[in-house]
XYZ file of C-alpha atoms in Angstrom:
772
model
C 89.999 25.538 25.511
C 87.382 27.976 24.282
C 88.475 27.920 20.798
C 88.095 24.016 20.906
C 84.640 24.466 22.270
C 83.500 26.884 19.586
C 84.840 24.730 16.633
C 83.094 21.796 18.259
C 79.874 23.668 18.379
C 79.997 24.923 14.912
C 80.715 21.375 13.561
C 77.818 20.065 15.507
C 75.669 22.645 14.275
C 76.739 21.797 10.659
C 76.249 18.281 11.237
C 72.582 18.795 12.418
C 72.076 20.975 9.319
C 73.269 18.114 7.322
C 71.267 15.634 8.978
C 68.047 17.735 8.393
C 68.829 18.128 4.909
C 69.757 14.478 4.235
C 66.613 13.508 6.042
C 64.570 15.748 3.950
C 66.065 14.371 0.903
C 65.713 10.869 1.870
C 61.915 11.686 2.542
C 61.627 12.849 -0.960
C 63.374 10.054 -2.541
C 61.382 7.627 -0.583
C 58.131 9.171 -1.578
C 59.149 9.082 -5.148
C 60.336 5.449 -5.130
C 57.184 4.598 -3.380
C 55.376 6.085 -6.509
C 57.551 4.769 -9.016
C 57.947 1.253 -8.085
C 54.073 0.694 -8.593
C 53.939 2.273 -11.760
C 56.970 0.403 -12.992
C 55.400 -2.781 -11.918
C 52.264 -1.789 -13.493
C 54.014 -0.988 -16.888
C 55.600 -4.327 -16.939
C 52.340 -6.091 -16.373
C 50.218 -3.435 -18.369
C 48.730 -6.005 -20.969
C 47.077 -8.072 -18.110
C 46.244 -4.992 -16.199
C 44.535 -3.364 -19.415
C 42.889 -6.560 -20.272
C 41.228 -6.778 -16.970
C 40.241 -3.058 -16.795
C 38.745 -3.481 -20.365
C 36.933 -6.629 -19.295
C 35.600 -4.582 -16.128
C 34.461 -1.859 -18.499
C 32.619 -4.149 -20.912
C 31.178 -5.946 -18.012
C 29.740 -2.656 -16.517
C 28.380 -1.651 -19.789
C 26.898 -5.016 -20.253
C 25.335 -4.945 -16.466
C 24.067 -1.451 -17.324
C 22.563 -2.592 -20.613
C 21.058 -5.715 -18.834
C 19.722 -3.564 -16.063
C 18.023 -1.025 -18.434
C 16.623 -3.915 -20.468
C 15.310 -5.708 -17.348
C 13.492 -2.506 -16.049
C 11.964 -1.923 -19.271
C 10.836 -5.595 -20.009
C 9.573 -5.545 -16.442
C 7.696 -2.525 -16.673
C 5.677 -4.082 -19.750
C 5.361 -7.687 -18.800
C 4.240 -6.925 -15.239
C 1.671 -4.460 -16.471
C 0.295 -7.282 -18.997
C 0.404 -9.913 -16.339
C -1.406 -7.418 -13.839
C -3.988 -6.619 -16.397
C -4.523 -10.358 -17.041
C -4.899 -11.109 -13.335
C -7.520 -8.068 -12.901
C -9.339 -9.325 -16.062
C -9.267 -12.768 -14.701
C -10.865 -11.701 -11.315
C -13.606 -9.719 -13.235
C -16.805 -11.077 -11.991
C -18.318 -11.133 -15.583
C -15.483 -13.474 -16.772
C -16.070 -15.689 -13.635
C -19.710 -15.774 -14.240
C -18.972 -16.817 -17.936
C -16.966 -19.793 -16.630
C -18.785 -20.935 -13.623
C -22.471 -19.369 -14.144
C -25.461 -20.582 -16.258
C -25.467 -19.993 -19.994
C -25.984 -16.375 -21.003
C -28.569 -16.943 -23.831
C -29.117 -13.105 -24.216
C -25.428 -12.167 -25.092
C -25.093 -9.341 -22.751
C -22.503 -11.010 -20.688
C -20.470 -11.602 -23.835
C -20.721 -8.152 -25.194
C -19.629 -6.976 -21.707
C -16.605 -9.048 -21.812
C -15.830 -8.044 -25.261
C -15.869 -4.416 -24.108
C -13.537 -5.073 -21.111
C -11.248 -7.111 -23.514
C -11.081 -4.391 -26.102
C -10.538 -1.748 -23.417
C -7.374 -3.790 -22.113
C -6.376 -4.187 -25.665
C -6.696 -0.537 -26.459
C -4.871 0.550 -23.279
C -1.628 -1.452 -24.190
C -0.202 -0.939 -27.528
C 2.115 -4.079 -27.321
C -0.999 -6.416 -27.113
C -2.164 -7.528 -30.357
C -5.205 -9.757 -29.390
C -6.964 -10.855 -26.110
C -9.223 -14.019 -26.106
C -10.980 -16.066 -23.605
C -11.774 -19.681 -23.933
C -14.716 -21.250 -22.076
C -14.112 -25.076 -22.032
C -17.819 -25.523 -20.954
C -19.532 -23.888 -23.854
C -16.393 -24.472 -26.102
C -16.601 -20.710 -27.346
C -13.997 -18.140 -27.901
C -14.422 -14.400 -27.210
C -11.864 -12.407 -28.718
C -11.293 -8.670 -29.528
C -10.503 -9.736 -33.260
C -13.082 -12.382 -34.165
C -15.776 -11.375 -31.477
C -17.614 -14.451 -29.976
C -17.423 -17.787 -31.898
C -17.164 -21.364 -31.504
C -13.903 -22.992 -31.065
C -14.306 -25.028 -34.174
C -14.342 -22.011 -36.281
C -11.475 -20.075 -34.516
C -8.487 -19.917 -36.684
C -6.052 -21.115 -33.956
C -8.092 -23.579 -32.190
C -4.845 -25.992 -31.960
C -3.089 -23.405 -29.969
C -5.946 -23.419 -27.339
C -5.610 -27.289 -27.051
C -1.953 -26.594 -26.621
C -2.542 -24.114 -23.775
C -5.132 -26.314 -21.937
C -2.520 -29.226 -22.113
C 0.026 -27.151 -20.107
C 0.456 -27.897 -16.605
C 1.437 -24.395 -15.140
C -1.487 -22.036 -14.387
C 0.475 -19.021 -16.130
C 3.358 -19.137 -18.524
C 4.888 -17.004 -21.420
C 5.073 -19.278 -24.576
C 5.755 -19.213 -28.137
C 2.715 -20.943 -30.096
C 2.894 -22.898 -33.469
C 1.687 -20.719 -36.317
C 2.242 -17.474 -34.601
C 5.753 -16.619 -35.392
C 6.756 -13.009 -34.455
C 4.285 -13.099 -31.398
C 4.649 -14.447 -27.978
C 1.630 -15.312 -25.764
C 1.027 -15.030 -21.996
C -1.816 -17.143 -21.134
C -3.841 -17.674 -17.713
C -5.706 -20.819 -16.930
C -8.817 -20.093 -15.132
C -10.276 -20.365 -12.600
C -7.407 -18.936 -10.546
C -7.852 -20.940 -7.483
C -8.867 -24.504 -7.653
C -7.348 -28.194 -8.290
C -10.173 -29.407 -10.834
C -8.256 -28.361 -13.761
C -8.619 -25.684 -16.168
C -12.094 -24.658 -17.230
C -10.913 -21.961 -19.623
C -8.040 -19.901 -20.935
C -7.167 -15.993 -20.774
C -4.670 -15.301 -23.631
C -2.587 -12.270 -24.447
C -0.904 -12.036 -27.936
C 2.240 -9.717 -27.817
C 3.829 -8.595 -30.934
C 7.634 -9.487 -30.185
C 8.980 -6.865 -32.587
C 7.361 -3.887 -30.817
C 8.330 -5.194 -27.582
C 11.920 -5.895 -28.690
C 12.126 -2.444 -30.145
C 10.965 -0.883 -26.931
C 13.359 -2.498 -24.748
C 16.695 -2.160 -26.970
C 17.899 -3.142 -30.385
C 19.727 -6.623 -30.634
C 16.954 -8.091 -28.197
C 15.788 -11.674 -28.943
C 12.715 -13.224 -26.983
C 12.835 -16.863 -26.320
C 10.075 -18.809 -24.694
C 10.374 -22.254 -23.170
C 8.954 -24.764 -20.688
C 9.650 -22.820 -17.660
C 10.105 -19.259 -18.187
C 10.439 -16.374 -20.747
C 14.173 -15.465 -21.608
C 15.105 -11.740 -22.877
C 18.541 -12.019 -24.590
C 20.585 -8.899 -25.480
C 23.242 -9.315 -28.028
C 25.764 -6.519 -26.917
C 27.967 -4.783 -29.015
C 29.406 -2.291 -26.286
C 30.952 0.211 -28.843
C 28.065 1.190 -30.847
C 27.613 -1.549 -33.573
C 24.123 -2.640 -33.500
C 22.367 -5.387 -35.588
C 18.594 -5.579 -36.105
C 17.559 -9.287 -34.956
C 16.194 -11.376 -37.742
C 14.109 -14.412 -37.179
C 17.063 -16.843 -38.015
C 18.941 -14.905 -35.361
C 16.643 -15.814 -32.634
C 16.619 -19.435 -33.889
C 20.441 -19.389 -33.595
C 20.470 -17.836 -30.101
C 18.118 -20.358 -28.913
C 20.682 -23.092 -29.920
C 23.488 -21.843 -28.167
C 25.306 -23.825 -25.505
C 25.373 -20.924 -23.143
C 21.643 -20.373 -23.131
C 21.155 -24.260 -22.445
C 23.613 -23.634 -19.530
C 21.342 -20.858 -18.315
C 18.259 -22.811 -18.301
C 19.692 -25.737 -16.509
C 21.367 -23.542 -13.831
C 19.817 -23.227 -10.375
C 21.456 -20.179 -9.619
C 19.530 -16.685 -9.658
C 22.612 -14.872 -11.367
C 25.912 -15.593 -12.770
C 28.537 -15.022 -15.435
C 30.463 -17.358 -17.577
C 32.314 -17.747 -21.083
C 30.908 -19.899 -23.898
C 30.612 -19.935 -27.527
C 28.894 -16.942 -28.971
C 26.499 -16.476 -31.817
C 29.541 -15.931 -34.184
C 31.386 -19.042 -33.142
C 33.787 -17.089 -31.006
C 34.006 -17.052 -27.261
C 31.734 -14.569 -25.523
C 30.805 -13.443 -22.040
C 27.244 -14.327 -20.721
C 25.871 -12.485 -17.670
C 22.254 -13.666 -16.849
C 19.694 -12.725 -13.970
C 16.645 -14.493 -12.728
C 13.792 -12.928 -11.355
C 11.017 -14.345 -8.809
C 8.621 -13.878 -11.859
C 10.268 -16.683 -13.863
C 11.974 -14.558 -16.359
C 15.703 -14.545 -17.293
C 17.580 -11.700 -18.735
C 20.881 -12.567 -20.509
C 23.592 -10.226 -21.883
C 25.872 -11.814 -24.378
C 29.117 -9.961 -25.047
C 31.911 -10.915 -27.840
C 35.215 -11.268 -26.140
C 36.796 -10.190 -29.359
C 35.935 -6.369 -28.563
C 38.185 -6.720 -25.590
C 41.158 -7.439 -27.656
C 40.343 -5.101 -30.557
C 40.283 -1.911 -27.983
C 43.959 -2.740 -26.355
C 46.310 -1.247 -29.151
C 45.851 2.168 -27.980
C 46.720 1.167 -24.398
C 50.374 -0.241 -25.445
C 51.121 3.436 -27.272
C 49.867 5.338 -24.000
C 51.743 3.040 -21.265
C 55.168 4.771 -21.719
C 53.604 8.375 -21.579
C 51.573 7.236 -18.306
C 54.860 5.842 -16.674
C 56.725 9.265 -17.187
C 53.580 11.365 -16.032
C 53.191 9.182 -12.900
C 57.058 9.521 -11.989
C 56.831 13.252 -12.507
C 53.584 13.725 -10.493
C 54.919 11.409 -7.683
C 58.142 13.481 -7.269
C 56.224 16.676 -7.465
C 53.589 15.542 -4.925
C 56.292 13.914 -2.682
C 58.103 17.324 -2.481
C 54.833 19.259 -1.645
C 53.684 16.714 0.975
C 57.031 16.690 2.611
C 56.932 20.513 2.969
C 53.631 20.547 4.387
C 53.679 17.224 6.156
C 52.596 18.652 9.541
C 49.654 20.767 8.243
C 46.802 17.973 8.298
C 48.015 16.806 11.711
C 47.870 20.347 13.066
C 44.519 20.933 11.292
C 43.323 17.852 13.057
C 44.658 18.904 16.503
C 43.033 22.717 16.114
C 39.569 20.884 15.178
C 39.797 18.741 18.291
C 40.261 21.851 20.418
C 37.226 23.392 19.057
C 35.258 20.096 20.251
C 36.000 20.648 23.697
C 32.909 22.702 24.436
C 30.837 19.662 22.984
C 31.263 16.772 25.302
C 35.026 16.438 25.172
C 37.356 17.216 28.493
C 40.195 19.487 28.033
C 43.610 17.112 27.865
C 47.262 18.050 28.456
C 48.480 15.994 25.575
C 47.117 16.584 21.993
C 46.931 12.874 21.151
C 44.681 12.416 24.154
C 42.387 15.021 22.775
C 42.154 13.090 19.120
C 41.566 10.181 21.007
C 38.755 11.490 23.179
C 37.244 13.143 20.225
C 37.183 9.859 18.300
C 35.491 8.367 21.495
C 33.003 10.898 21.789
C 32.138 10.522 18.148
C 31.661 6.809 18.601
C 29.280 7.432 21.243
C 27.186 9.738 19.168
C 27.232 7.166 16.316
C 25.666 4.633 18.657
C 22.996 7.052 19.855
C 22.083 7.887 16.345
C 21.910 3.896 15.542
C 19.426 3.466 18.433
C 17.379 6.350 17.260
C 17.234 5.028 13.734
C 16.132 1.562 15.352
C 13.382 3.007 17.159
C 12.234 4.913 13.963
C 11.941 1.672 12.030
C 8.502 0.383 13.133
C 6.854 3.769 11.951
C 8.830 3.639 8.606
C 7.469 0.060 8.143
C 4.036 1.295 8.746
C 4.362 3.923 6.058
C 5.759 1.204 3.616
C 2.618 -0.958 4.352
C 0.172 2.113 4.078
C 1.931 2.694 0.483
C 1.701 -0.971 -0.261
C -2.233 -1.226 0.811
C -2.958 1.840 -1.361
C -1.472 0.143 -4.518
C 0.890 3.053 -5.031
C 3.831 0.943 -6.181
C 4.004 1.047 -9.877
C 7.580 -0.227 -10.097
C 7.646 -3.619 -8.739
C 11.697 -3.394 -8.477
C 11.100 -0.707 -6.067
C 8.760 -2.764 -4.091
C 10.817 -5.525 -3.878
C 13.688 -3.394 -2.808
C 11.582 -1.905 0.156
C 10.339 -5.578 1.173
C 13.953 -6.384 1.792
C 14.635 -3.073 3.667
C 11.849 -3.330 5.864
C 11.994 -7.144 6.342
C 8.648 -8.220 4.573
C 8.574 -11.696 3.034
C 8.415 -11.589 -0.790
C 8.147 -15.153 -1.647
C 5.164 -15.921 0.807
C 1.496 -16.202 0.270
C -0.189 -13.481 1.554
C -3.816 -12.576 2.487
C -5.505 -9.171 3.949
C -8.149 -9.163 6.860
C -10.071 -5.797 7.497
C -11.706 -5.399 10.734
C -14.493 -2.907 11.037
C -16.397 -1.945 14.197
C -20.389 -1.730 13.941
C -22.382 1.139 15.585
C -19.299 2.075 17.162
C -20.062 5.921 16.721
C -23.614 5.457 17.805
C -23.438 3.175 20.753
C -20.029 3.990 22.204
C -20.482 7.628 21.622
C -17.336 8.064 19.312
C -17.483 11.000 16.899
C -16.965 10.013 13.038
C -13.780 12.104 13.307
C -12.579 10.101 15.866
C -12.225 6.777 13.590
C -8.409 7.146 13.766
C -8.569 6.422 17.615
C -11.058 3.509 17.048
C -8.662 2.079 14.078
C -5.509 2.368 16.513
C -7.431 0.478 19.423
C -8.567 -2.327 16.723
C -4.992 -2.568 15.574
C -3.467 -3.101 19.054
C -5.672 -6.003 20.047
C -5.221 -7.329 16.560
C -1.345 -7.058 17.052
C -1.378 -8.944 20.458
C -3.471 -11.711 19.105
C -1.343 -12.060 16.160
C 1.765 -12.745 18.487
C -0.324 -15.397 20.545
C -1.295 -17.246 17.596
C 2.170 -17.695 16.166
C 1.434 -16.219 12.804
C 3.697 -14.195 10.605
C 2.119 -10.867 9.417
C 1.672 -7.268 10.253
C -0.913 -5.069 11.651
C -1.854 -1.353 11.112
C -4.617 1.037 11.509
C -5.671 2.149 7.988
C -8.562 4.148 6.836
C -10.510 3.850 10.100
C -10.323 0.226 10.353
C -7.841 -2.273 11.640
C -5.844 -4.066 8.746
C -3.840 -7.176 9.024
C -1.377 -8.652 6.342
C -0.906 -12.544 7.214
C 1.895 -14.210 5.450
C 2.241 -18.230 4.953
C 5.002 -20.393 3.590
C 4.169 -20.978 -0.039
C 4.300 -24.934 0.356
C 1.400 -24.915 2.928
C -2.089 -26.164 1.613
C -4.566 -23.527 1.136
C -7.238 -25.099 3.429
C -4.745 -25.103 6.209
C -3.984 -21.406 5.590
C -7.874 -20.658 5.603
C -8.358 -22.523 8.772
C -5.350 -20.611 10.619
C -6.815 -17.347 9.216
C -10.312 -18.245 10.453
C -8.963 -19.146 13.981
C -7.386 -15.809 14.194
C -10.540 -13.921 12.956
C -12.677 -15.608 15.529
C -10.170 -15.100 18.238
C -10.384 -11.166 17.323
C -14.037 -11.403 17.182
C -14.269 -12.705 20.674
C -11.608 -10.568 22.285
C -13.154 -7.288 20.811
C -16.557 -8.313 22.256
C -15.266 -9.422 25.734
C -12.765 -6.767 26.572
C -13.881 -3.899 24.426
C -17.680 -4.415 23.959
C -17.028 -3.836 20.266
C -19.119 -5.860 17.575
C -17.047 -6.250 14.903
C -17.048 -7.749 11.184
C -13.875 -9.300 9.978
C -13.625 -9.626 6.173
C -10.957 -11.455 4.277
C -9.731 -11.197 0.633
C -8.177 -14.001 -1.387
C -4.786 -15.588 -0.869
C -2.251 -14.599 -3.304
C 1.344 -15.911 -3.853
C 2.937 -12.365 -4.729
C 3.707 -9.525 -2.306
C 2.418 -7.024 -5.350
C -1.195 -8.638 -4.940
C -1.447 -7.460 -1.515
C -3.491 -4.371 -2.510
C -5.784 -6.738 -4.714
C -6.503 -8.774 -1.291
C -7.110 -5.480 0.492
C -9.715 -4.224 -2.055
C -11.517 -7.793 -2.020
C -11.537 -7.470 1.849
C -13.159 -4.130 1.502
C -15.490 -5.253 -1.212
C -16.750 -8.250 1.294
C -17.787 -5.452 3.875
C -20.639 -4.493 1.243
C -22.216 -7.899 1.894
C -22.844 -7.011 5.599
C -26.074 -5.518 4.121
C -27.654 -9.057 3.965
C -25.222 -11.114 6.362
C -24.970 -8.654 9.198
C -25.496 -11.816 11.654
C -22.241 -13.302 10.455
C -19.271 -11.428 11.739
C -16.771 -13.294 9.397
C -17.079 -12.866 5.742
C -14.490 -14.391 3.017
C -15.073 -12.771 -0.371
C -14.856 -16.552 -2.019
C -18.070 -17.366 0.034
C -19.810 -14.662 -1.862
C -18.449 -14.119 -5.520
C -17.658 -17.716 -6.095
C -20.774 -19.189 -4.675
C -23.588 -16.596 -5.594
C -26.246 -17.781 -7.854
C -28.367 -15.955 -10.410
C -31.706 -15.444 -8.779
C -34.885 -13.677 -10.106
C -34.847 -10.089 -8.381
C -38.144 -8.477 -8.140
C -38.722 -5.306 -6.243
C -41.577 -5.463 -3.790
C -43.890 -2.647 -4.954
C -46.917 -4.006 -3.146
C -45.118 -3.861 0.289
C -43.861 -0.222 -0.438
C -47.471 0.989 -1.312
C -48.465 -0.831 1.896
C -45.996 1.047 4.078
C -46.822 4.480 2.541
C -50.560 3.936 3.133
C -49.891 2.983 6.619
C -48.023 6.089 7.097
C -50.774 8.303 5.528
C -53.126 6.680 8.005
C -50.702 7.616 10.574
C -50.515 3.764 11.675
C -46.651 3.251 12.747
C -46.938 -0.115 14.029
C -48.382 -1.250 10.714
C -45.931 0.469 8.617
C -43.146 -0.962 10.771
C -44.528 -4.330 10.116
C -44.868 -4.117 6.542
C -41.327 -2.714 6.446
C -40.099 -5.702 8.098
C -41.430 -7.814 5.340
C -40.111 -5.681 2.741
C -36.614 -5.924 4.277
C -36.745 -9.723 4.500
C -37.529 -10.042 0.743
C -34.648 -7.702 -0.073
C -32.314 -9.937 2.385
C -33.142 -13.339 0.515
C -31.924 -11.717 -3.007
C -28.195 -11.781 -1.540
C -27.262 -9.060 -3.878
C -25.906 -6.206 -2.491
C -26.446 -3.806 -5.504
C -30.146 -4.829 -5.630
C -30.676 -4.270 -1.913
C -28.873 -0.866 -1.703
C -30.780 0.287 -4.829
C -34.081 -1.009 -3.601
C -33.520 1.025 -0.566
C -32.901 3.962 -2.505
C -35.924 3.539 -4.692
C -38.026 3.133 -1.545
C -36.482 6.623 0.067
C -37.212 8.081 -3.498
C -41.087 7.035 -3.139
C -41.018 8.067 0.498
C -40.118 11.734 -0.391
C -42.719 11.811 -3.372
C -45.230 10.673 -0.762
C -44.141 13.428 1.675
C -44.668 15.908 -1.087
C -48.047 14.687 -2.144
C -49.003 15.005 1.781
C -48.196 18.784 1.420
C -44.779 18.720 3.162
C -42.287 21.535 2.010
C -39.466 20.434 -0.172
C -37.020 22.783 1.570
C -37.899 20.944 4.751
C -37.360 17.627 3.102
C -34.126 18.568 1.651
C -32.702 19.983 4.846
C -32.871 16.402 6.392
C -30.370 15.174 3.777
C -32.167 11.809 3.661
C -29.965 10.225 1.044
C -26.643 11.291 2.821
C -27.970 9.750 6.082
C -28.706 6.383 3.931
C -25.560 6.231 2.399
C -23.719 6.213 5.752
C -25.681 3.039 6.724
C -23.708 -0.177 5.996
C -25.740 -3.095 7.468
C -29.481 -4.245 7.209
C -30.031 -3.659 10.932
C -28.507 0.033 10.673
C -30.967 0.754 7.558
C -34.066 -0.954 9.433
C -33.288 1.194 12.708
C -33.047 4.490 10.709
C -36.120 3.917 8.721
C -38.252 2.820 11.675
C -36.886 5.148 14.410
C -36.026 7.979 12.513
C -37.630 8.288 9.053
C -41.131 7.147 9.721
C -41.586 9.551 12.969
C -40.264 12.373 10.562
C -42.963 11.398 7.875
C -45.628 11.804 10.437
C -43.965 14.983 12.106
C -43.730 16.840 8.794
C -47.343 15.951 7.438
C -49.128 16.637 10.621
C -47.402 20.018 11.522
C -46.356 22.859 9.298
C -42.471 24.083 9.203
C -42.776 26.615 12.041
C -44.819 24.070 14.422
C -42.269 21.432 13.679
C -39.438 23.705 14.201
C -40.674 24.796 17.546
C -41.386 20.939 18.543
C -37.990 20.008 17.785
C -36.216 22.986 19.623
C -38.696 22.281 22.524
C -37.463 18.564 22.627
C -34.037 19.226 22.415
C -33.967 21.796 25.149
C -36.098 19.435 27.404
C -33.646 16.646 26.338
C -30.737 18.762 27.504
C -32.338 19.675 30.932
C -33.013 15.996 31.566
C -29.805 14.662 30.533
C -27.187 17.574 31.720
C -24.998 15.020 33.358
C -24.278 13.048 30.074
C -22.119 13.886 27.243
C -24.568 15.866 25.077
C -23.811 16.226 21.254
C -25.314 17.886 18.263
C -25.020 14.757 16.199
C -26.875 12.919 18.496
C -29.843 15.471 19.160
C -30.071 15.930 15.380
C -30.368 12.159 14.827
C -33.247 11.971 17.378
C -35.468 14.619 15.831
C -34.518 13.557 12.193
C -32.847 16.453 11.007
C -29.183 17.061 9.856
C -26.757 18.463 12.430
C -26.307 21.751 10.323
C -29.982 22.460 9.959
C -30.570 21.744 13.811
C -27.567 24.124 14.487
C -29.156 26.951 12.346
C -32.655 26.311 13.665
C -31.488 26.289 17.434
C -29.465 29.611 17.012
C -32.686 31.240 15.286
C -35.145 29.943 17.961
C -33.106 30.186 21.276
C -30.785 33.050 20.436
C -27.627 31.048 21.065
C -25.605 28.189 19.689
C -26.228 24.735 20.873
C -22.998 24.388 22.650
C -23.404 27.578 24.638
C -27.068 26.400 25.616
C -25.690 22.981 26.926
C -22.739 24.579 28.933
C -25.343 27.335 30.494
C -27.833 24.540 31.532
C -24.648 22.609 33.186
C -23.485 25.750 34.939
C -27.180 26.294 36.147
C -27.515 22.780 37.646
C -23.909 23.216 39.299
C -25.105 26.442 40.978
C -28.202 24.749 42.277
C -26.152 21.906 43.622
C -23.536 24.241 45.437
C -26.445 26.078 47.191
C -28.834 23.395 48.055
C -26.499 20.412 48.686
C -23.391 19.385 50.667
C -21.716 17.742 47.670
C -18.063 18.290 47.114
C -16.848 20.311 44.179
C -15.626 16.935 42.569
C -18.867 15.448 43.095
C -20.798 18.290 41.566
C -18.339 18.618 38.633
C -18.977 14.730 38.098
C -22.896 15.111 38.264
C -22.862 17.605 35.363
C -20.475 15.473 33.338
C -17.299 17.440 33.690
C -13.754 16.731 35.372
C -12.925 18.862 38.423
C -10.370 20.835 36.651
C -12.606 21.760 33.616
C -15.419 22.366 35.737
C -13.529 25.045 38.007
C -12.432 26.713 34.626
C -15.856 26.624 32.853
C -17.543 27.883 36.054
C -14.961 30.761 36.888
C -15.507 31.905 33.108
C -19.254 32.108 33.305
C -19.819 33.155 36.911
C -16.487 35.285 37.522
C -15.776 33.302 40.724
C -14.482 29.766 41.508
C -17.119 27.336 42.982
C -15.867 27.499 46.470
C -16.277 31.393 46.513
C -19.854 30.919 44.969
C -20.651 28.443 47.667
C -19.380 30.834 50.543
C -21.188 33.855 49.107
C -24.626 32.378 48.679
C -25.154 29.663 51.499
């Protein structure tokens, strides 16, 4: 019985050994078959597979070539269009179109200089010319300023005026080898073109810059750039007849008629054989086309037939080898995964008895962490959008493709009409006691109110604090009328003005740029809104300023500096008749304001200040004393007519009397005495060096040095000691609480206790207990 048992166990062991070996061999052969069957099937269908692969390769090369060509072309074309827009917005050209006739010729010379500068800056531009339909004159960098009848290409100008589109790339008759980008002027308006601004581009230079085998085609709607591809290095220089043949291709006609933004199809090529067409249309009415002959695909497949048998053998051998190695180490990846899961137990995963439960728990833990990360990224998105808007307003985007991609990333509309509003608070640093370095806080407050009002008015846009001001970018649907957009913008602006006055006691100016249909022109609108802020110098009573109200409506008036009033003001100051000086200065200001010219007003104030300083020197005032006041620096910080009037009447005129009446030492002593007395009388308020310097008419740095020299301690130390002396008196002589004493001297209770203990070496409570 024992023998039978031992024999049975031996047979059972051999059977198990055989089963294990059989399983191992089955695993190897299963792996081999799993690798061999796809390879054999691929070898049977190798031709189709190879054809598809080659098509994919050629399509990839075609796409790459198309992308390179598009990027290069957009770099040049958008730069030319941007230069055209900036030149069309130039005040000199607008004045040439809508202003009175320039008989002196100075304006035309100025325009010629700007045209020459644009032409010389861009090597692709052959000629830049401006046609004024009112004067029927052409201003060109090639021909100067001539009448249209004598211009060589006058028929081309008639052709451009007849086109209905405001801007377009086109091919003009008689200018073979050149393409023209024109812009009808003015930019905004429905009265018809009053002029044309044209840029002549040499097509051969542009084609060479992009890539060889490139053909430029112009049509009624857009500019088409066609790349005749030869993916394997054979290139041909395009000739004039090649461009004509390309324009006649059926595939080109199909692309023009297509309403899709991109696509790929097969049609007859330039050699009469089938070719693959790949095209992309962008938002700027330009189409980029890549044409690749299909013949190159079949020409490249011969070597694939020869390599197929070798590939099959290699794959079979590699499959057998990999299957064997994988079968020997089958458990290794799972074991490594389980070991790694054990290491995660100290990072949020509870220990489990079953290894599969550990892996499951680890994956659940990673899933939860992924959700937390997604939530964090969503919270970061507004700040990232603000950084994008800062960069957009600053005009830092040189590549339009990058701008469009970032617009899509942050959800900013691309095909919407945009306008920029800038909100600036008047007298905020003087009246509300904000320091100049705190303009970021002011801008943040402005932006918060603007954002809330934006949602209340159901407007689409974005609000950011930028460069010390509140800035809003409003966007409207392109089909909306401009009058409606302007009305909605004005309503939003007046709502902001009322809200700031009612809730924050801020008097603000809202300045608005022009409306532009492209997102890339937002920096232009922002610059125009900033430019409109300058006109507060004579329109400070109007809180809402549109740039169009000034630059399109301003008239040329005779400007004359009121010398007689200047002499009357200085004479009254010499006689120490301050009321008479102020009366004459008000008349002086009124004359400047009627000129409605920012440059004239600003320069007139500087001329008057120069005469004022000369008069001070004649009266014997020390030049060093005059320079210490930094008069021109103070004037530069004044933005409105009211600010300038207040500064002259309240600060500058008293300084004149002070400097001419006393010598330097007496004036210094008087100023320090006044400041010390002011500190003692206003110890409960917020005292600043800037405010005191403005009151005595000197610069803060000069007052700080003078105060240190005369008093023996700096301004801040003297203010703190004065407040502490008053606190001692109140603690000894009154029954006020410590909090009331702190409030009386302008401190919070916590700061008062800390500062008092540092100066007196005891707390306010200890001091009251000891000295009462």
